[in-house]
CSV table of C-alpha atoms in Angstrom, one decimal:
chain,number,residue,atom,x,y,z
A,13,MET,CA,92.0,107.0,94.3
A,14,THR,CA,89.8,104.5,92.2
A,15,ALA,CA,87.4,102.2,93.9
A,16,ALA,CA,88.8,99.1,92.3
A,17,GLY,CA,92.1,98.9,90.2
A,18,THR,CA,92.0,97.6,86.9
A,19,GLU,CA,95.5,96.2,86.4
A,20,GLY,CA,96.8,92.7,87.3
A,21,PRO,CA,95.1,89.4,88.2
A,22,PRO,CA,92.3,89.0,90.6
A,23,ILE,CA,93.2,89.1,94.2
A,24,SER,CA,92.5,86.7,97.1
A,25,ALA,CA,90.7,87.5,100.3
A,26,GLN,CA,94.0,86.9,102.1
A,27,HIS,CA,95.6,89.7,100.2
A,28,ARG,CA,92.7,91.9,100.9
A,29,ASP,CA,92.9,91.2,104.7
A,30,THR,CA,96.5,91.9,104.8
A,31,ALA,CA,95.9,95.3,103.3
A,32,VAL,CA,93.0,96.1,105.6
A,33,ARG,CA,95.3,95.2,108.5
A,34,ARG,CA,98.2,97.5,107.2
A,35,LEU,CA,95.7,100.4,106.9
A,36,GLN,CA,94.4,99.8,110.4
A,37,GLU,CA,98.1,99.7,111.7
A,38,ALA,CA,98.9,103.0,110.0
A,39,TYR,CA,95.9,104.6,111.4
A,40,ALA,CA,96.8,103.4,114.9
A,41,GLU,CA,100.4,104.8,114.4
A,42,GLY,CA,98.9,108.2,113.4
A,43,HIS,CA,99.8,108.0,109.7
A,44,LEU,CA,96.0,108.2,108.5
A,45,SER,CA,93.1,110.6,109.5
A,46,ASP,CA,89.7,109.2,110.0
A,47,GLU,CA,88.6,110.3,106.6
A,48,GLU,CA,91.6,108.9,105.0
A,49,LEU,CA,91.2,105.6,106.7
A,50,ASP,CA,87.5,105.4,105.6
A,51,GLU,CA,88.4,106.1,102.1
A,52,ARG,CA,91.3,103.7,101.9
A,53,LEU,CA,89.4,101.0,103.5
A,54,ARG,CA,86.6,101.3,101.1
A,55,THR,CA,89.0,101.2,98.2
A,56,ALA,CA,90.9,98.1,99.5
A,57,LEU,CA,87.5,96.3,100.4
A,58,THR,CA,86.1,96.9,96.8
A,59,ALA,CA,89.5,96.2,95.1
A,60,THR,CA,89.5,93.2,92.7
A,61,THR,CA,93.1,93.5,91.4
A,62,PRO,CA,96.5,94.2,92.9
A,63,GLY,CA,96.3,97.5,91.4
A,64,GLY,CA,93.4,98.4,93.5
A,65,LEU,CA,95.2,97.4,96.5
A,66,ASP,CA,98.3,99.4,95.5
A,67,SER,CA,96.2,102.6,95.4
A,68,ALA,CA,94.7,101.9,98.9
A,69,LEU,CA,98.2,101.5,100.5
A,70,ALA,CA,100.0,104.5,98.6
A,71,ALA,CA,102.3,106.6,100.5
A,72,LEU,CA,102.1,104.5,103.5
A,73,PRO,CA,105.4,103.7,105.3
A,74,GLU,CA,106.7,100.2,104.7
A,75,PRO,CA,106.2,97.7,107.4
A,76,PRO,CA,109.2,96.6,109.3
A,77,PRO,CA,110.7,93.5,107.8
A,78,ASP,CA,109.8,90.4,109.8
A,79,ALA,CA,112.8,88.6,111.5
A,80,THR,CA,113.2,84.9,111.2
A,81,ALA,CA,111.3,82.9,113.9
A,82,THR,CA,112.7,79.8,115.2
A,83,ILE,CA,110.7,77.1,117.0
A,84,THR,CA,112.6,74.4,118.8
A,85,GLY,CA,111.0,71.2,120.3
A,86,THR,CA,112.6,70.1,123.6
A,87,GLY,CA,112.6,67.1,125.5
A,88,THR,CA,111.4,63.4,124.4
A,89,GLY,CA,107.8,64.5,123.7
A,90,GLY,CA,108.6,68.0,122.4
A,91,TRP,CA,105.5,68.4,120.3
A,92,ILE,CA,105.5,71.7,118.1
A,93,ARG,CA,101.9,73.0,117.2
A,94,ARG,CA,100.9,76.1,115.7
A,95,ARG,CA,97.2,76.6,114.6
A,96,GLY,CA,94.5,79.1,114.5
A,97,ALA,CA,95.1,82.7,113.5
A,98,TRP,CA,98.8,82.9,114.1
A,99,SER,CA,101.1,85.4,112.2
A,100,VAL,CA,103.6,83.5,109.9
A,101,PRO,CA,106.9,85.1,109.4
A,102,ARG,CA,108.7,85.3,106.1
A,103,VAL,CA,111.2,82.6,107.3
A,104,LEU,CA,110.1,80.0,109.7
A,105,LYS,CA,112.9,77.5,111.1
A,106,VAL,CA,111.4,74.5,112.9
A,107,ALA,CA,113.8,72.0,114.6
A,108,SER,CA,112.7,68.9,116.6
A,109,ALA,CA,114.9,65.8,117.5
A,110,LEU,CA,112.2,63.7,118.9
A,111,GLY,CA,108.8,65.2,118.8
A,112,ARG,CA,106.3,65.8,116.2
A,113,VAL,CA,105.5,68.9,114.4
A,114,ARG,CA,102.0,70.3,113.2
A,115,LEU,CA,101.8,73.5,111.4
A,116,ASP,CA,98.3,74.6,110.4
A,117,LEU,CA,98.7,77.7,108.0
A,118,SER,CA,95.0,77.3,106.8
A,119,ARG,CA,93.8,80.3,109.1
A,120,ALA,CA,97.1,81.7,109.7
A,121,VAL,CA,97.9,85.3,108.7
A,122,ILE,CA,100.2,85.1,105.8
A,123,ALA,CA,101.4,88.6,104.9
A,124,HIS,CA,104.0,87.6,102.5
A,125,PRO,CA,103.6,86.2,99.1
A,126,VAL,CA,106.4,83.6,99.5
A,127,VAL,CA,107.0,81.9,103.1
A,128,ASP,CA,110.3,79.8,103.5
A,129,ILE,CA,109.7,77.0,106.2
A,130,GLU,CA,113.0,75.3,107.1
A,131,LEU,CA,112.4,72.0,108.8
A,132,HIS,CA,115.2,69.9,110.6
A,133,LEU,CA,113.5,66.9,112.0
A,134,GLY,CA,115.1,63.7,113.8
A,135,THR,CA,112.8,60.8,114.5
A,136,GLY,CA,109.6,62.7,114.6
A,137,GLY,CA,107.2,63.6,111.6
A,138,ALA,CA,105.6,66.6,110.5
A,139,ASN,CA,102.1,67.5,109.3
A,140,VAL,CA,101.6,70.9,107.5
A,141,ILE,CA,98.3,72.2,106.5
A,142,VAL,CA,98.7,74.8,103.8
A,143,PRO,CA,95.9,77.2,102.5
A,144,ARG,CA,93.7,76.0,99.8
A,145,ASP,CA,95.2,78.4,97.1
A,146,ALA,CA,98.7,78.0,98.2
A,147,VAL,CA,101.6,76.6,95.9
A,148,VAL,CA,104.0,74.2,97.7
A,149,ASP,CA,107.7,74.0,96.5
A,150,LEU,CA,109.6,71.0,98.0
A,151,SER,CA,112.6,71.4,95.9
A,152,GLY,CA,114.9,72.1,98.8
A,153,LEU,CA,113.8,69.4,101.0
A,154,HIS,CA,116.2,66.5,101.8
A,155,ALA,CA,114.0,63.5,102.7
A,156,GLY,CA,115.4,60.8,105.1
A,157,LEU,CA,114.2,57.3,104.8
A,158,ARG,CA,110.6,58.2,104.0
A,159,ALA,CA,109.6,60.5,101.0
A,160,PRO,CA,107.3,63.5,101.8
A,161,ARG,CA,103.5,62.7,101.1
A,162,TYR,CA,101.9,65.6,99.2
A,163,ARG,CA,99.4,65.7,96.3
A,164,PRO,CA,99.3,69.2,94.6
A,165,ARG,CA,95.9,70.7,94.0
A,166,GLN,CA,95.3,70.9,90.3
A,167,PRO,CA,94.8,73.6,89.2
A,168,ALA,CA,96.0,76.0,92.0
A,169,ARG,CA,94.0,79.0,92.1
A,170,ALA,CA,95.9,82.5,91.4
A,171,GLY,CA,96.7,84.8,94.2
A,172,GLY,CA,97.7,82.2,97.0
A,173,PRO,CA,101.2,82.3,98.7
A,174,THR,CA,104.0,80.2,97.8
A,175,ILE,CA,105.1,77.9,100.7
A,176,ARG,CA,108.8,76.7,100.0
A,177,ILE,CA,109.7,73.8,102.4
A,178,SER,CA,113.4,73.0,102.8
A,179,GLY,CA,115.7,71.4,105.3
A,180,GLY,CA,116.0,67.8,106.1
A,181,LEU,CA,113.8,65.0,107.6
A,182,GLY,CA,115.6,62.1,109.6
A,183,LEU,CA,113.3,59.0,110.3
A,184,GLY,CA,110.0,60.8,110.3
A,185,ARG,CA,107.6,61.6,107.3
A,186,LEU,CA,106.5,64.8,106.1
A,187,ARG,CA,102.8,65.0,105.2
A,188,ILE,CA,101.5,68.1,103.5
A,189,ARG,CA,97.8,68.8,102.5
A,190,HIS,CA,95.8,71.7,101.4
A,191,ALA,CA,93.0,72.9,103.6
A,192,ARG,CA,89.6,71.7,102.5
A,193,TRP,CA,87.9,75.4,102.8
């Protein structure tokens, strides 16, 4: 195993953290010995390209696919909030007829290169904070009365996740911004 891979573009700290978490899970499940874990962690932490991370994760069993998660706001004040270090599934469906939605992905654990967020909003609005290096795709979103507010970062840094937002907005407005740090 090489300490740092030489193939591919630079990796982000988030990708490195995801690889370290996979190694720790594999160790906890008994797939790695103490020595193997130490060696692979050293490789993952010093990797600068995807090839370096791939060598650290070689021959590990594939993680189980994440199921689609659905979050529904209930009642007249049905706020939906997610913030901090929460685990973002590959597909996240969010539905709120009357309440507001706030999804803060800036500190979330995003283990997938592409995350699909399906929004189905009635009268409430939504605020989404994406990681600083994320690429946002709004091509599948159908705006209601008010167009979404989003100003892409120029240029976006390589290695960040792609956040695809789709679904429909009613009377509310979707606001998207990149984290400041």
